[in-house]
XYZ file of C-alpha atoms in Angstrom:
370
model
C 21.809 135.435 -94.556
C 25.443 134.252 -94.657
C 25.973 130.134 -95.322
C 29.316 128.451 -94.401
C 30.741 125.225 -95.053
C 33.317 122.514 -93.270
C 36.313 123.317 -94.388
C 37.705 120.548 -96.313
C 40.051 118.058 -94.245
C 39.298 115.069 -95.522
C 39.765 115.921 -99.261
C 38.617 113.138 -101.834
C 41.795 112.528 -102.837
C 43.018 111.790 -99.500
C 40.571 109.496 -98.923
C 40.838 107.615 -102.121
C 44.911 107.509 -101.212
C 44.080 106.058 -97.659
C 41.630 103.264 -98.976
C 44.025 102.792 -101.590
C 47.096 102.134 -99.627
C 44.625 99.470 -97.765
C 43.815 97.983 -100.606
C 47.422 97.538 -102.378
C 49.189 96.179 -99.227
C 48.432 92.958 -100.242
C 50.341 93.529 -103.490
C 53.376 94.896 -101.450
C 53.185 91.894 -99.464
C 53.265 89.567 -102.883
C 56.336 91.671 -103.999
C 57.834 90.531 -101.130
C 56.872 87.231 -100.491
C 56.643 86.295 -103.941
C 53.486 84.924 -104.064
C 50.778 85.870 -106.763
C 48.743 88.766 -105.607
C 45.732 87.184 -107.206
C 46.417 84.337 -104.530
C 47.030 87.077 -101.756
C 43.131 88.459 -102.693
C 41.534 85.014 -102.881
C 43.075 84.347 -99.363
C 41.894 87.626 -98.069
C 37.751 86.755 -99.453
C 37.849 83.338 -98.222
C 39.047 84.469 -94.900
C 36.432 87.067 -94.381
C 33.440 85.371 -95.922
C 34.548 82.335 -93.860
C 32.009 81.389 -91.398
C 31.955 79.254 -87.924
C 35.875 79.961 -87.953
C 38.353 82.286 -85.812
C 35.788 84.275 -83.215
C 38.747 86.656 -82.882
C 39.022 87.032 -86.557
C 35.973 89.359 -86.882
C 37.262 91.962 -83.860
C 40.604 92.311 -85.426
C 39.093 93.096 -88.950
C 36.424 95.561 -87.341
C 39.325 97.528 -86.013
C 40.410 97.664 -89.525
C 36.697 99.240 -90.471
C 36.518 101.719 -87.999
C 39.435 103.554 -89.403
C 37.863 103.332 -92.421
C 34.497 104.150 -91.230
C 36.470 107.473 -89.208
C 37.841 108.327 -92.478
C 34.710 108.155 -94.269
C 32.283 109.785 -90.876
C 34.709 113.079 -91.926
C 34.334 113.290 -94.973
C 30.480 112.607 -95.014
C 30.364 115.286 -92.388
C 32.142 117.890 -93.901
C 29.848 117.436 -96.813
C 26.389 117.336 -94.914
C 27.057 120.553 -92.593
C 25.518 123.378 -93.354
C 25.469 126.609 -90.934
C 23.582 129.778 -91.672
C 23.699 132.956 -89.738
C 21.519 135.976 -90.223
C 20.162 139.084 -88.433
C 17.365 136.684 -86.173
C 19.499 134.129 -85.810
C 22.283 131.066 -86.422
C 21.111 127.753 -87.571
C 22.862 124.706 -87.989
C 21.411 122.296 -90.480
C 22.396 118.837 -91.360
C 21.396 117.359 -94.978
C 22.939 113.676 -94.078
C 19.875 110.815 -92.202
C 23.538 109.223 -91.125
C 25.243 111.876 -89.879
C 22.065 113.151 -87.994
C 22.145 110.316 -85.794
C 25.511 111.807 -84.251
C 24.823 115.662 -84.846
C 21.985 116.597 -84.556
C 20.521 120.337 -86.578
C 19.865 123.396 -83.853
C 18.929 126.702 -84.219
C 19.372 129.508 -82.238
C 17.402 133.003 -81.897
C 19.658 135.932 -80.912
C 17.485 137.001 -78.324
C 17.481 133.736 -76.850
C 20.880 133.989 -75.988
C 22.985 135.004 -72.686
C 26.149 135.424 -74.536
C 28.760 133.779 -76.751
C 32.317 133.069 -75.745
C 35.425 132.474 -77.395
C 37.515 129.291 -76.384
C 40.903 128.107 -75.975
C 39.656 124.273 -75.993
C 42.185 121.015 -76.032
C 44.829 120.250 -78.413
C 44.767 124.107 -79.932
C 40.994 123.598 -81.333
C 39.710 126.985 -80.639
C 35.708 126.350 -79.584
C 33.021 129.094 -79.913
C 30.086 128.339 -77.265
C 26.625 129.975 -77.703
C 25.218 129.720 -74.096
C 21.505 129.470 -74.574
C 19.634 131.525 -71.370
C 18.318 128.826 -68.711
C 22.063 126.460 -68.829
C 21.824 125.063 -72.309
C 25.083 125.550 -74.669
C 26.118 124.552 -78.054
C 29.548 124.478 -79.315
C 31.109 124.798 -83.218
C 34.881 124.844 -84.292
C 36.252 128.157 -84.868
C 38.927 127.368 -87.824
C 36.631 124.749 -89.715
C 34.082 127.074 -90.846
C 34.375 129.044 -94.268
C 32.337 130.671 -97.036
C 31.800 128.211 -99.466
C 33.769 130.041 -102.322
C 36.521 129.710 -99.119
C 36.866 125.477 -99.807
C 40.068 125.488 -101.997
C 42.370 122.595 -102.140
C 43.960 122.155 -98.805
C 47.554 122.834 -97.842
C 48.672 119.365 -96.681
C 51.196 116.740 -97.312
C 50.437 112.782 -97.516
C 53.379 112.322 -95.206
C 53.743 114.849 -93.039
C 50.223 115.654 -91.831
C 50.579 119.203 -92.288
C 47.339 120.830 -92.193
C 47.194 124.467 -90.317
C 44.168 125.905 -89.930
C 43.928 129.999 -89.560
C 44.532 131.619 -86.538
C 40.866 132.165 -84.723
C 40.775 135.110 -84.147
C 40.803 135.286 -88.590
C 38.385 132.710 -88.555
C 35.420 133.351 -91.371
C 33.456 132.302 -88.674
C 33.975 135.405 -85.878
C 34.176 137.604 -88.938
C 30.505 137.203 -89.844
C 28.991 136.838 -86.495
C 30.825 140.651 -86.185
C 29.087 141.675 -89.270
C 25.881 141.207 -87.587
C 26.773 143.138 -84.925
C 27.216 139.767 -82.067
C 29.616 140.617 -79.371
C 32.235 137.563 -78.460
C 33.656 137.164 -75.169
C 37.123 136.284 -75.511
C 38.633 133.910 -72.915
C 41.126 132.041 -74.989
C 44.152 133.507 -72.791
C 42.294 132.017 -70.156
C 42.043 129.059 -71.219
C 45.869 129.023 -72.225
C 46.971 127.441 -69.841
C 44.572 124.302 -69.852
C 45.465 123.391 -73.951
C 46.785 120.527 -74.797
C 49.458 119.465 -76.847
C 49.017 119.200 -80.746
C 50.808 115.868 -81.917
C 49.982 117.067 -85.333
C 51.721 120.059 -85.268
C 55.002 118.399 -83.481
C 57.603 116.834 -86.907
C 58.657 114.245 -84.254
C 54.782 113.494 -83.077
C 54.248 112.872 -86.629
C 57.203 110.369 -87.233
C 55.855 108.281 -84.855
C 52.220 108.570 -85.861
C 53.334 107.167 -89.130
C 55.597 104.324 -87.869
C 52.523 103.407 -85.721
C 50.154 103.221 -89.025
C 52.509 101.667 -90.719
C 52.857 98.605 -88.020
C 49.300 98.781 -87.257
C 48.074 98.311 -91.303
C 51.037 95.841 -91.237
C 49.657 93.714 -88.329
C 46.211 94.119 -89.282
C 46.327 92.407 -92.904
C 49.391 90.960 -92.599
C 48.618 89.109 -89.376
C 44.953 89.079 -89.392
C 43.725 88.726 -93.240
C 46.674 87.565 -95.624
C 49.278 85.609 -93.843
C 48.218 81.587 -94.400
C 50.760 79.766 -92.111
C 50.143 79.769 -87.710
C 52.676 78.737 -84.999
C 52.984 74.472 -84.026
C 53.536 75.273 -80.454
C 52.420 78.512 -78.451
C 53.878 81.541 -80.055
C 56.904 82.855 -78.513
C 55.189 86.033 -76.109
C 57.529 87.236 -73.970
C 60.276 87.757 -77.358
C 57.002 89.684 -78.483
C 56.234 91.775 -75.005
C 60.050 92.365 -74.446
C 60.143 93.805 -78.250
C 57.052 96.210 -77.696
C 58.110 97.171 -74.167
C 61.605 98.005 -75.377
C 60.638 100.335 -78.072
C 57.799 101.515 -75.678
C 60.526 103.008 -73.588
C 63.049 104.034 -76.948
C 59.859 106.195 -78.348
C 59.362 107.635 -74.507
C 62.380 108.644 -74.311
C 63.485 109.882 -77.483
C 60.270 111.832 -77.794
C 61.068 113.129 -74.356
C 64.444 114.462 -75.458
C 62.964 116.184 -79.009
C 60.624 118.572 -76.310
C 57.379 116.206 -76.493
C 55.550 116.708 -73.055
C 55.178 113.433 -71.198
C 51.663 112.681 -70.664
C 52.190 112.403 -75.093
C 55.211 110.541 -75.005
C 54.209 108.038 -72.492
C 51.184 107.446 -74.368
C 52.140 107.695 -78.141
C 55.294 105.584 -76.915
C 53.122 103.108 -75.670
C 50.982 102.569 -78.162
C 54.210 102.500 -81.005
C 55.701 99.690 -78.535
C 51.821 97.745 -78.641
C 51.457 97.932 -82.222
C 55.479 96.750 -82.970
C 54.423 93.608 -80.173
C 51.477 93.135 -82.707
C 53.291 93.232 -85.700
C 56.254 90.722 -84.476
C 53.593 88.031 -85.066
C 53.435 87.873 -88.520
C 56.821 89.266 -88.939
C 58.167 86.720 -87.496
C 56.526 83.619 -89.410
C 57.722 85.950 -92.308
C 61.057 85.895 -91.545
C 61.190 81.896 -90.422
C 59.467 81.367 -93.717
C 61.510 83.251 -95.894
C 65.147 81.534 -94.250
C 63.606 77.857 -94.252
C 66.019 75.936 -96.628
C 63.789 73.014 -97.072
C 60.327 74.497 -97.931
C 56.572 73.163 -97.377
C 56.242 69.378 -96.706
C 52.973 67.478 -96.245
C 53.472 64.899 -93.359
C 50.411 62.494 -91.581
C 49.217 62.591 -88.145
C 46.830 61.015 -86.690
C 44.301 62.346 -84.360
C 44.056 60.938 -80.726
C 41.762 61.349 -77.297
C 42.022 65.187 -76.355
C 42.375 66.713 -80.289
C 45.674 65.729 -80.122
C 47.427 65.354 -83.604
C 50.237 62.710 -83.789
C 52.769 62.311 -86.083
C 53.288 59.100 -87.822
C 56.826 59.938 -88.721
C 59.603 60.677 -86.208
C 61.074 64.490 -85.410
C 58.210 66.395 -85.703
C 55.827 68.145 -83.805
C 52.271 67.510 -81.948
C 49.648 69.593 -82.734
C 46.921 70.649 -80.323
C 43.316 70.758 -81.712
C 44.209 73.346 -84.406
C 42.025 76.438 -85.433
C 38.891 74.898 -83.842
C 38.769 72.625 -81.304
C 35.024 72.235 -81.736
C 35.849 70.519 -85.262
C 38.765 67.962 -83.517
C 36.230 66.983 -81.094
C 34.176 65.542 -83.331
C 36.006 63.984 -85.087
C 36.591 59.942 -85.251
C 39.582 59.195 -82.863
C 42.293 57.474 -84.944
C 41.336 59.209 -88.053
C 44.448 60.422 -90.005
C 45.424 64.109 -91.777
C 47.638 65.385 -93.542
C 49.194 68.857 -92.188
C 51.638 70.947 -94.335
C 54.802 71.891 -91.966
C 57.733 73.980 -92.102
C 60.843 74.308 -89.562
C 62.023 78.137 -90.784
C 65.522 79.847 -89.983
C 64.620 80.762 -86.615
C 63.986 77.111 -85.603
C 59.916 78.060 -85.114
C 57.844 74.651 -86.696
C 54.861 76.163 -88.136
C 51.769 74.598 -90.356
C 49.946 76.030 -93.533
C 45.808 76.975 -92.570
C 44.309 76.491 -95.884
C 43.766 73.126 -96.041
C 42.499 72.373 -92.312
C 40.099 75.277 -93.033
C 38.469 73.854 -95.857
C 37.419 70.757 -93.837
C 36.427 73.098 -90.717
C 34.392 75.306 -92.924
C 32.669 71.901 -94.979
C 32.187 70.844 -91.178
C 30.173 74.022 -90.496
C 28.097 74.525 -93.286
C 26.926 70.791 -92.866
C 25.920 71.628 -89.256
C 24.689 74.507 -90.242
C 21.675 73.048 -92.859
C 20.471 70.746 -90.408
């Protein structure tokens, strides 16, 4: 009997580099904002242990955690696999409760089966499919399976996303199903033509995979977890749409011109120009922060019929019903608050969150223990 592993893609290291870069942004963002990084942490736990407050917060963070949960699904995968082939049969086994709920353990008797065939499946992953007699089929990568002695340190660099696997027809895999004598149907010439297009494999694909994780992660804690300050009036959308959809069509077309086909540069384009649109958000109360000459200033307001908020002093801004208009409703009309504002470089008035969201959140947790 002959027992293969995963081969390792998702090294430890690589995963401890990705969590890691997730979990220093925020001291990046204190390098450049100047703000204590301490501060930047206790910002980030009171905004996700916050409850009754931003509905939309919790989607935006999940998408954060199912990167993180993709990340760690590999790995955990690669480490519960097991797949055994002998003279009666091949059997795949799976040693992780978790990972059984998505892949499940077969086994197969040779003499149960009609034939296996060789695969030239999308975006260059070579498939071997063991068609069961009476229409049942399973399926296993080609390139990912080794001997276990075979699970060195991988070939790969942080930044360019270089990992090759063997050709498939070298694949450990083919070489011990021929050892036991199992005849493979070849049909990867036939399936040549139907492959996809590896954006892994492509130095330009992998530029703009990078800029796209970069302004993702950016937007994400940036926009979502860290920054403290929100925009007075409605934030200024179409600047943010006409940003996105111009670099939409720059990463089309450039990635056009370097060979990309176009189904991938529409799409990887696309999603660039989204996740630049995103990230103009926060960038943008960064920037009107960072050029405001005057600073922070506290100024009163009071609060009137339709969570309107007031100013008491001339030359500033109205607010409407701010974070939560649940907690503005109910509150006494004529009542009077003090909001922190600042008019940045850009001319955008924006207000400070912190201290509006520690009388939202008291305002919850007293509904919440009667």
């Amino acid at each position: 009997m002959t027992e293969l592993h995963i081969r390792q893609v998702v090294s430890p290291s690589m995963l401890g580099l990705m969590l890691g870069i997730l979990l220093l942004m925020p001291m990046a963002l204190a390098l450049a904002t100047g703000q204590p990084v301490l501060e930047i942490y206790t910002v980030m736990y009171n905004k996700v242990t916050q409850k009754g407050i931003d509905g939309k917060l919790g989607l935006d963070l999940l998408q954060v955690l199912l990167g993180v949960a993709a990340l760690l699904f590999m790995f955990a995968r690669q480490r519960a696999l097991r797949l055994y082939v002998s003279a009666q049969g091949i059997e795949l086994q799976n040693r992780n409760p978790v990972i059984r709920l998505f892949i499940r353990p077969w086994r197969i008797v040779w003499g149960q089966m009609s034939e296996v065939v060789l695969h030239g499946a999308p975006a260059a992953r070579i498939a071997l499919e063991f068609r069961i007699k009476g229409g049942q089929s399973r399926k296993l990568g080609v390139a990912e399976w080794i001997r276990p002695e075979g699970n060195v340190k991988l070939g790969w660099s942080a930044l360019r996303f270089a990992f090759k696997p063997p050709p498939a027809h070298e694949s450990e895999l083919l070489r011990v199903l021929a050892g036991y004598g199992i005849n493979v149907v070849d049909r990867t010439e036939v399936d040549a033509a139907r492959m996809g297009f590896a954006l892994e494999k492509n130095r330009y694909t992998r530029v703009a995979l990078i800029v796209l994780a970069v302004l993702a992660t950016y937007a994400a804690i940036d926009g979502i977890v860290v920054l403290d300050e929100s925009f007075v009036e409605e934030p200024p959308l179409p600047a943010f749409l006409m940003a996105g959809a111009m670099t939409a069509m720059v990463g089309m077309v450039l990635l056009l011109r370097f060979g990309v086909p176009a189904a991938e540069s529409v799409g990887l384009g696309a999603l660039v120009g989204v996740a630049l649109g995103l990230a103009s958000y926060p960038a943008t109360l960064r920037i009107n922060a960072l050029t405001d000459p005057v600073g922070m200033g506290q100024h009163e307001y009071v609060l009137q019929r339709g969570a309107m908020l007031y100013p008491l002093t001339g030359g500033l801004p109205s607010l409407y019903a701010p974070i939560s208009r649940e907690f503005w409703a109910a509150q006494r009309i004529g009542s009077t608050w003090d909001i922190e504002l600042r008019q940045g470089g850009l001319g955008i008035w924006q207000y400070r969150r912190a201290p509006l969201l520690e009388h939202i959140r008291d305002y919850h947790e007293r509904n919440s223990r009667r």
